[in-house]
Short mmCIF file of N, CA and C in Angstrom, two decimals:
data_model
loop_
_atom_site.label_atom_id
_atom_site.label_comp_id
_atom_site.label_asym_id
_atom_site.label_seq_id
_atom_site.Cartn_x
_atom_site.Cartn_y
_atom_site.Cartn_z
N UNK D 1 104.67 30.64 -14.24
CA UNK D 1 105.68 30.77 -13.21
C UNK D 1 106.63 31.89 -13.61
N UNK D 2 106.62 32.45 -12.43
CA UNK D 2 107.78 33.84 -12.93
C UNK D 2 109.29 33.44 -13.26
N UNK D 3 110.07 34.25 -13.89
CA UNK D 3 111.16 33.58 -14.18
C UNK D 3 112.32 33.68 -13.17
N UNK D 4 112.20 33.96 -12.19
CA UNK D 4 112.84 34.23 -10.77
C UNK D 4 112.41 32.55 -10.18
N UNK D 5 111.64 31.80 -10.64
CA UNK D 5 111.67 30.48 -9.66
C UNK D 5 111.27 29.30 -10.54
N UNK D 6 111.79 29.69 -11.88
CA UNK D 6 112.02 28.61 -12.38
C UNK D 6 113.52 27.41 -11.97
N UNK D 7 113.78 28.62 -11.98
CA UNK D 7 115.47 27.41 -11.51
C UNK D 7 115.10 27.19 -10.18
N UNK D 8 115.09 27.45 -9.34
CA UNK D 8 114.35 26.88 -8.02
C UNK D 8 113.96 25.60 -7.93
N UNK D 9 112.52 25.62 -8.61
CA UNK D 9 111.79 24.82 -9.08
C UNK D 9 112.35 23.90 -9.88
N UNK D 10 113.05 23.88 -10.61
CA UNK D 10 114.04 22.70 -11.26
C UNK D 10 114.82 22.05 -11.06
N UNK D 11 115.59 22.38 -9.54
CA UNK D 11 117.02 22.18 -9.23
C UNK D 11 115.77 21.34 -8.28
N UNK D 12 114.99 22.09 -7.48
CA UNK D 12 114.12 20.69 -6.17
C UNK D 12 113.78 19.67 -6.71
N UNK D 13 112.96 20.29 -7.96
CA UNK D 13 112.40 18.94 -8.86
C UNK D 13 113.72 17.76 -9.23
N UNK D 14 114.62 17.94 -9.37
CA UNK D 14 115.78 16.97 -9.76
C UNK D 14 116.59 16.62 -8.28
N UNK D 15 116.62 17.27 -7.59
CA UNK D 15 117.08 16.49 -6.21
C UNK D 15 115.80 15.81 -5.61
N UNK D 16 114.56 16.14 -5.69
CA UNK D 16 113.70 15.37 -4.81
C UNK D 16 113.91 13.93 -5.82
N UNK D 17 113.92 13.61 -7.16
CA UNK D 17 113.96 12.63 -7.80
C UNK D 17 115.20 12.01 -7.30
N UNK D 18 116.20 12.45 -7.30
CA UNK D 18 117.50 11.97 -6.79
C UNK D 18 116.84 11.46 -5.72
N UNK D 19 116.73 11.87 -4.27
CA UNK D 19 116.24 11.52 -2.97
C UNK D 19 115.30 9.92 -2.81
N UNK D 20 114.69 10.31 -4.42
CA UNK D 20 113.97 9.25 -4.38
C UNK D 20 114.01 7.81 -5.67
N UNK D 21 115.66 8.48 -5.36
CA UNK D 21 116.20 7.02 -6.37
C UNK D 21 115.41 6.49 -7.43
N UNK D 22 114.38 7.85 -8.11
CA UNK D 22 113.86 7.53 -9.43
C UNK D 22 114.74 7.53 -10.98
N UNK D 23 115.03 6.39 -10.99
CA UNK D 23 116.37 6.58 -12.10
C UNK D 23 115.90 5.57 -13.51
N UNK D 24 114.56 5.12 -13.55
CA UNK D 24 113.67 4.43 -14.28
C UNK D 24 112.31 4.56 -13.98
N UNK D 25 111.32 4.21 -15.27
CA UNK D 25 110.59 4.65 -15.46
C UNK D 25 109.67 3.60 -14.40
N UNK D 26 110.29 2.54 -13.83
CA UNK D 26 109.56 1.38 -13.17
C UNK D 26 109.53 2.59 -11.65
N UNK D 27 110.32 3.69 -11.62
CA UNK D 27 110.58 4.68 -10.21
C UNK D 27 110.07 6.08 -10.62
N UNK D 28 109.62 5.82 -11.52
CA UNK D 28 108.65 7.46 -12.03
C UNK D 28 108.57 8.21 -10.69
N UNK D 29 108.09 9.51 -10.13
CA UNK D 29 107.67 9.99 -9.65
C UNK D 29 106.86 10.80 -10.31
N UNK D 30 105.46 11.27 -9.54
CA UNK D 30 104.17 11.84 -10.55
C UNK D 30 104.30 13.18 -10.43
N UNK D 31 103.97 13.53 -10.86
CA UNK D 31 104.09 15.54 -11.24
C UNK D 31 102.76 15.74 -9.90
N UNK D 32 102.07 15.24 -9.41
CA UNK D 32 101.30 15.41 -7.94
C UNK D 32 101.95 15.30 -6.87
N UNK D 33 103.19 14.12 -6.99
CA UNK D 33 104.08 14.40 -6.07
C UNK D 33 105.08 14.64 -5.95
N UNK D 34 105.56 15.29 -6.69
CA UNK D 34 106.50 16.67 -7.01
C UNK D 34 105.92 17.64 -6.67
N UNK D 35 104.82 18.32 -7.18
CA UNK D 35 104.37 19.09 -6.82
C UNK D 35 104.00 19.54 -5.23
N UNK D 36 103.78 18.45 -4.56
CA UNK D 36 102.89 18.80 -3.34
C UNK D 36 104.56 18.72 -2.38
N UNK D 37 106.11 18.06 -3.22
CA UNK D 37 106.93 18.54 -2.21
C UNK D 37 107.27 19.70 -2.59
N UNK D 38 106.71 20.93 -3.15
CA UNK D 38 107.76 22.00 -3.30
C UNK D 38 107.48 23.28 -2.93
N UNK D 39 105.75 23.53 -2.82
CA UNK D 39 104.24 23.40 -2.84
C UNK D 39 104.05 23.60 -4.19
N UNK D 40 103.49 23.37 -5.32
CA UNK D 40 103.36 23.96 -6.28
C UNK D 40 102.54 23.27 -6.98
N UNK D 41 101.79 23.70 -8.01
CA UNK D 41 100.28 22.86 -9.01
C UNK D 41 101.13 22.04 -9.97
N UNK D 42 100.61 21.05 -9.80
CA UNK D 42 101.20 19.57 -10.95
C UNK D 42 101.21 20.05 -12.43
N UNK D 43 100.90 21.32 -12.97
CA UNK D 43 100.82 21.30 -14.55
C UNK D 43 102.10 22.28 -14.30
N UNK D 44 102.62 22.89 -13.29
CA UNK D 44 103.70 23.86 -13.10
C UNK D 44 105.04 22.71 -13.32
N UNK D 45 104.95 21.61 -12.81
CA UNK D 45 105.63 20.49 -12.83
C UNK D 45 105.90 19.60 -13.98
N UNK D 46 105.10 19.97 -14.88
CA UNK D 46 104.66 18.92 -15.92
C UNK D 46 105.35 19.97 -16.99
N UNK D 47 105.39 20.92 -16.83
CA UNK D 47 105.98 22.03 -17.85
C UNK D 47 107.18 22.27 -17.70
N UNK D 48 107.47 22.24 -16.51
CA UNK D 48 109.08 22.12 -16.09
C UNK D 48 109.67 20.71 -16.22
N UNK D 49 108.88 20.05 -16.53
CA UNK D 49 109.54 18.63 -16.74
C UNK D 49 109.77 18.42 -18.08
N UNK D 50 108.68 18.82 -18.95
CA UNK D 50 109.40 19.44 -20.33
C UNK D 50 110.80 19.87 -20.69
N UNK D 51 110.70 20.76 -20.21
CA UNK D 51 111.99 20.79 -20.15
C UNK D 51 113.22 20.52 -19.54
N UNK D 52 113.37 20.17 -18.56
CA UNK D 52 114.23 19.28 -18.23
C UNK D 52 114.47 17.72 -19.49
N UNK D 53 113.51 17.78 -19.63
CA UNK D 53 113.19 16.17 -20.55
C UNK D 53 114.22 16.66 -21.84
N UNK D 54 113.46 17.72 -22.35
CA UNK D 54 114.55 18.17 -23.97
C UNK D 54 115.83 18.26 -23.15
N UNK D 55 116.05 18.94 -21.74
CA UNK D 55 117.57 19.38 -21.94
C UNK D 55 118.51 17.89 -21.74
N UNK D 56 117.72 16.77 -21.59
CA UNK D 56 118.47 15.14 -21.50
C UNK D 56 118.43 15.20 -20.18
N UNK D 57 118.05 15.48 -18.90
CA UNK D 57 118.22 15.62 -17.91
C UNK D 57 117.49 14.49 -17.21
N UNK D 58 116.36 14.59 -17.56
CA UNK D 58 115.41 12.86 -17.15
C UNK D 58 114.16 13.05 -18.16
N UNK D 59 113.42 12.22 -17.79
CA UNK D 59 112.59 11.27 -18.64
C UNK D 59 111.14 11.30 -18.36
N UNK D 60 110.06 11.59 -19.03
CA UNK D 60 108.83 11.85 -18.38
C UNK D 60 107.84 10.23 -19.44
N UNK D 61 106.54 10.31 -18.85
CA UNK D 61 106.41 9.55 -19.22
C UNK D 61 104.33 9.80 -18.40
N UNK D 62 103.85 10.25 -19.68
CA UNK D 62 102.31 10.60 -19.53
C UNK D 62 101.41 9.84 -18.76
N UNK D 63 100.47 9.91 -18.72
CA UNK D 63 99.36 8.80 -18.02
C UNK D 63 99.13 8.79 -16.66
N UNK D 64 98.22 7.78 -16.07
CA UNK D 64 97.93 7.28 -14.92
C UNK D 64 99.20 6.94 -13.97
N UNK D 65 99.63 5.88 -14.91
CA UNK D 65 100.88 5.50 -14.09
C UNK D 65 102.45 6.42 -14.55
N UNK D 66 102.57 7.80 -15.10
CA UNK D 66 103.06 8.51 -15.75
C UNK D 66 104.24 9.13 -14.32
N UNK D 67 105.02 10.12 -15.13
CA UNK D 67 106.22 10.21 -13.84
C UNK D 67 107.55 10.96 -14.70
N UNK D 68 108.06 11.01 -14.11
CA UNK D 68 109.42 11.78 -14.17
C UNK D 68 110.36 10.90 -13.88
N UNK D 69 111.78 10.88 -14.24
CA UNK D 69 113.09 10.00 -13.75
C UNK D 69 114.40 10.35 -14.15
N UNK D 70 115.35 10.58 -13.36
CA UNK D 70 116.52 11.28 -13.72
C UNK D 70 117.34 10.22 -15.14
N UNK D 71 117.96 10.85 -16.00
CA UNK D 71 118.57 10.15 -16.84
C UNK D 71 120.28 10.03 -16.75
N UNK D 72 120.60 10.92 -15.66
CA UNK D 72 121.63 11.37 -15.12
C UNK D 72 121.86 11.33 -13.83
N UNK D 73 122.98 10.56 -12.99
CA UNK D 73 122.80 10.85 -11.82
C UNK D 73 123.60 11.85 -11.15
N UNK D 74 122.97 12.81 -9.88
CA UNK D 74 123.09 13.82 -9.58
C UNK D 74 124.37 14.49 -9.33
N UNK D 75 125.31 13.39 -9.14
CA UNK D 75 126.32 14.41 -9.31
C UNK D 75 126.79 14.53 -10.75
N UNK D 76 125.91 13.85 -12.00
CA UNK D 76 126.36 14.28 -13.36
C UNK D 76 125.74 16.30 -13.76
N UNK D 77 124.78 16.26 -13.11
CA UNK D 77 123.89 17.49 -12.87
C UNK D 77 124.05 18.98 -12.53
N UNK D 78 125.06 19.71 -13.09
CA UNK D 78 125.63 20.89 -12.66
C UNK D 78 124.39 22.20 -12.40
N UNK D 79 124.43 22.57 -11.73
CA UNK D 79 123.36 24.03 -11.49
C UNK D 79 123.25 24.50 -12.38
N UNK D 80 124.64 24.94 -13.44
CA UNK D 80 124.29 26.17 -14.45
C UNK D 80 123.62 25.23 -15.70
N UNK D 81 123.70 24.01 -15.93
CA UNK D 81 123.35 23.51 -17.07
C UNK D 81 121.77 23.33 -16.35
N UNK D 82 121.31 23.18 -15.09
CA UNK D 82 119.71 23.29 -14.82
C UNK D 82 119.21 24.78 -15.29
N UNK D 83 119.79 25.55 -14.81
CA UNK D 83 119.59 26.93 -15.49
C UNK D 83 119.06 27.17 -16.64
N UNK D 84 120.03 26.72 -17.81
CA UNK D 84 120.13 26.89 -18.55
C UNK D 84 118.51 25.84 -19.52
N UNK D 85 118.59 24.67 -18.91
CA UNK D 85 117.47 23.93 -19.32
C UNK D 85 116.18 25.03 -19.19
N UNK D 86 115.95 25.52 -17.95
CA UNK D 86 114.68 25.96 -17.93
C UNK D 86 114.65 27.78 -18.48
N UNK D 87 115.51 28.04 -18.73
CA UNK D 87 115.68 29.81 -19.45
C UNK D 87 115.35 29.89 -18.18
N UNK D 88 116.24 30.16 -16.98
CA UNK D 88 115.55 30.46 -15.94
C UNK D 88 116.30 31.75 -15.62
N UNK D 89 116.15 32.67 -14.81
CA UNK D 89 116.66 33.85 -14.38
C UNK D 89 117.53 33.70 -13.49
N UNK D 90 118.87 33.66 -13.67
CA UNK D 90 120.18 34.33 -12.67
C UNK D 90 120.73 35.32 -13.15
N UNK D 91 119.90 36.37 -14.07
CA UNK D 91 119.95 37.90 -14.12
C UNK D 91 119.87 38.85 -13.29
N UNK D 92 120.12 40.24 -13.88
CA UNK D 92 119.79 41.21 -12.48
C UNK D 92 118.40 42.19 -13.33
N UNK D 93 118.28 41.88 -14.82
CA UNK D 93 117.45 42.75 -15.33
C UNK D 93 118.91 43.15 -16.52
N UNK D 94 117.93 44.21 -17.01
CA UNK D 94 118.80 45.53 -17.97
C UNK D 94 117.97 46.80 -17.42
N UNK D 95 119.33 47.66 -18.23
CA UNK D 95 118.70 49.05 -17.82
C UNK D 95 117.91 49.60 -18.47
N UNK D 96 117.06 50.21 -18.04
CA UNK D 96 116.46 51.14 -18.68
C UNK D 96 116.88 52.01 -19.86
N UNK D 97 116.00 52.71 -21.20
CA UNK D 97 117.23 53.43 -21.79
C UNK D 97 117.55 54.78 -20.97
N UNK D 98 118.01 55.50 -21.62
CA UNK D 98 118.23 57.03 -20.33
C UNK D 98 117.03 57.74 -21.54
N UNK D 99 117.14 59.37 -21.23
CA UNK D 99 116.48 59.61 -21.43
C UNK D 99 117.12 60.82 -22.61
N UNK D 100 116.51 61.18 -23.89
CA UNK D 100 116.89 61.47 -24.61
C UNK D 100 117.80 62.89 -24.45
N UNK D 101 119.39 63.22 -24.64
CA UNK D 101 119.87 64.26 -24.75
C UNK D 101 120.32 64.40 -23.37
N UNK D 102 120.39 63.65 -22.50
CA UNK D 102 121.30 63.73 -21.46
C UNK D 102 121.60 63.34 -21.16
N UNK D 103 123.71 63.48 -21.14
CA UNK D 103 124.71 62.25 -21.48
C UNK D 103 125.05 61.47 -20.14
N UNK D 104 124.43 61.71 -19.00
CA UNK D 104 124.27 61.02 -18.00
C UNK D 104 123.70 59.72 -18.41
N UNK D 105 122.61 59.84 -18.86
CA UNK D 105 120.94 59.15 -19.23
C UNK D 105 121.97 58.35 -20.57
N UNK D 106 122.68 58.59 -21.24
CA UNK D 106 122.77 58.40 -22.15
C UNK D 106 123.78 57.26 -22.45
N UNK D 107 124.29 57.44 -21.15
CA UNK D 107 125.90 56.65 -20.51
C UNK D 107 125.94 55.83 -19.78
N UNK D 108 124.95 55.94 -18.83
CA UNK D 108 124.21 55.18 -18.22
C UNK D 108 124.03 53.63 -18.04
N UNK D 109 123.08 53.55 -18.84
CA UNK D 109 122.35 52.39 -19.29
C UNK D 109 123.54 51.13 -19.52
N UNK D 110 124.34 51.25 -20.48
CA UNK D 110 125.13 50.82 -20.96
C UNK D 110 126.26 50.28 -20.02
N UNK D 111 126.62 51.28 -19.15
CA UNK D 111 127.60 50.94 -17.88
C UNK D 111 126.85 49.86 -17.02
N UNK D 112 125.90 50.37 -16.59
CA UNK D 112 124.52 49.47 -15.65
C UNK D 112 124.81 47.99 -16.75
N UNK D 113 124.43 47.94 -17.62
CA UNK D 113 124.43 46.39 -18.33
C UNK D 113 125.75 45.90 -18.45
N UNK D 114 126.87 46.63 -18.41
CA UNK D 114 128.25 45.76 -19.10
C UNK D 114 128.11 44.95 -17.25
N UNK D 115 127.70 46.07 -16.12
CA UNK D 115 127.95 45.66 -14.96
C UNK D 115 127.12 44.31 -14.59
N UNK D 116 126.08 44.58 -14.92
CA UNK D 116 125.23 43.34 -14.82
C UNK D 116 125.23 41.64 -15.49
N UNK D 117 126.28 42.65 -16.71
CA UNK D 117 126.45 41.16 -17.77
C UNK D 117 127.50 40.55 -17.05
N UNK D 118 128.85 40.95 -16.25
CA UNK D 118 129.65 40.77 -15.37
C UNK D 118 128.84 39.69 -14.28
N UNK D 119 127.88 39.97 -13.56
CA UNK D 119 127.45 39.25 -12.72
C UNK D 119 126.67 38.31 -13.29
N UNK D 120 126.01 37.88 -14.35
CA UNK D 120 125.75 37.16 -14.29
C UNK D 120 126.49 36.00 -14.99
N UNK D 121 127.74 36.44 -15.56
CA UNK D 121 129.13 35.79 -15.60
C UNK D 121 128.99 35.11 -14.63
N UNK D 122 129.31 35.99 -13.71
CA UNK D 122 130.08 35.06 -12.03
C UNK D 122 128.70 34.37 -11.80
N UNK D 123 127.51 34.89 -11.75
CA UNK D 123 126.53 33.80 -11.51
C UNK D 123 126.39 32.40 -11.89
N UNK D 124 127.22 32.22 -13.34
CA UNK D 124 127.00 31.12 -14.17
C UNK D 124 127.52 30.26 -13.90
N UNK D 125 129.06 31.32 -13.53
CA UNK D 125 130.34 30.18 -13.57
C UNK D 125 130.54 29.29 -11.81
N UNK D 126 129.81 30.14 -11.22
CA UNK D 126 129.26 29.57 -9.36
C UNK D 126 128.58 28.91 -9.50
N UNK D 127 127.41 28.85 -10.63
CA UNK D 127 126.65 27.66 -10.53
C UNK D 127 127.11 26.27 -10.88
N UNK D 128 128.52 26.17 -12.19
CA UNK D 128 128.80 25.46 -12.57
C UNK D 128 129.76 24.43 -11.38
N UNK D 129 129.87 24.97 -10.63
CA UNK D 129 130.62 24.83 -9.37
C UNK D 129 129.86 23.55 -8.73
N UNK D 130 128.44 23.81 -8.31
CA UNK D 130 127.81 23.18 -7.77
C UNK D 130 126.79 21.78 -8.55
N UNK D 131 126.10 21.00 -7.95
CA UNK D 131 125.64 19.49 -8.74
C UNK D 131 124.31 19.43 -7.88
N UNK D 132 122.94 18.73 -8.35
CA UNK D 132 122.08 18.20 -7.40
C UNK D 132 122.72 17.41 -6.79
N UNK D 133 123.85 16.59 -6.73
CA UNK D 133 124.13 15.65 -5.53
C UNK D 133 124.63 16.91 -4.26
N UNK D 134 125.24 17.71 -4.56
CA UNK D 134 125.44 19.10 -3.42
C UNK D 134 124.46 19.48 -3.27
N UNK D 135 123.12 20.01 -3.70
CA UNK D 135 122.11 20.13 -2.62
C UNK D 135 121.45 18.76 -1.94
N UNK D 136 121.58 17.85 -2.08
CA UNK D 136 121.15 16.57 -1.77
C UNK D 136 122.05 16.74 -0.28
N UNK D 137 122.95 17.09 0.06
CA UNK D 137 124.29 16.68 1.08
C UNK D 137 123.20 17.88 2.08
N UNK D 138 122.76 18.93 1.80
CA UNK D 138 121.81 19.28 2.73
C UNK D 138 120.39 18.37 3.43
N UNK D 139 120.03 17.37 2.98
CA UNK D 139 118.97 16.96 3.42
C UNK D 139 119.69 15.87 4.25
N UNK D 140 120.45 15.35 4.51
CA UNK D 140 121.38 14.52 5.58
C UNK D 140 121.40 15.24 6.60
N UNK D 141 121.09 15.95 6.10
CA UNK D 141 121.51 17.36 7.98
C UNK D 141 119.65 16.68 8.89
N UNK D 142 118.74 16.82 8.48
CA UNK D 142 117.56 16.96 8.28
C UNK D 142 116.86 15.95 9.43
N UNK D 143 116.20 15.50 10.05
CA UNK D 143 115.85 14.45 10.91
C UNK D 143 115.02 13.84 10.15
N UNK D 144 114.98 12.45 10.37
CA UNK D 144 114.08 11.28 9.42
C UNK D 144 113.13 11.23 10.26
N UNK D 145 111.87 11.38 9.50
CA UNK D 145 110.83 11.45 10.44
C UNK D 145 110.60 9.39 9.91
N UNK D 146 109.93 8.58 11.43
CA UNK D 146 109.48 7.77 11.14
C UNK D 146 108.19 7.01 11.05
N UNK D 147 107.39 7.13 10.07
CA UNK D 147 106.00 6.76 10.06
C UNK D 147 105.63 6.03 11.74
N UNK D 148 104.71 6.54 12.26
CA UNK D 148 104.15 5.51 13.29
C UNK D 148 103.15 3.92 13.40
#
């Protein structure tokens, strides 16, 4: 998985568990169905659940009857600390170096990164702002579909 949708992928993975009041292992949810809400292949899930698992975030648990479960509930769950669980990208990149002997090229680079390290400051500190229980407050908007 590229590192542009790992946090993506981590922040759904922990609100769909929220959604689904898996908060024990008796409420696992399976890395097949995680996967098939996000679209994504169950070993993409199972690796990201790794980590989530080291960062204390929830709880996995192998096998047949195997699953995922928050250890935290969602509004304990800040964005930038999901981030941070999966090394995920709210970068912009770095610069390139310049190119040898011209102090444009040379000056460059360096300006481009102090600028970028700036944003992803403010990226961090916006994320810290927000909780999976705040993306959760979006799916209330949503119509309940009802089995027939």
């Amino acid at each position: 998985m590229s590192d542009s949708q790992r946090f993506p992928v981590a922040a759904h993975t922990l609100a769909y568990l929220a959604h689904r009041n898996a908060y024990s292992r008796e409420q696992a949810v399976s890395s097949s169905v995680l996967a098939a809400s996000i679209p994504t292949n169950p070993v993409v899930i199972r690796r990201m659940t790794t980590q989530l698992a080291k960062a204390g975030l929830l709880a996995t648990c192998s096998g047949v009857s195997g699953g995922a479960w928050l250890l935290k509930r969602p509004e304990q769950i800040k964005l930038d600390e999901v981030l941070k669980a999966v090394n995920g990208c709210a970068h912009l990149g770095s610069a390139p170096l310049g190119a040898e002997g011209c102090p444009v090229s040379q000056a460059i680079p360096k300006a481009v990164n102090e600028a970028m390290t700036a944003a992803n400051i403010a990226a961090a500190q916006s994320l810290a702002t927000f909780t999976v229980a705040d993306l959760l407050k979006h799916t209330a908007e949503l119509p309940v579909e009802v089995p027939a």
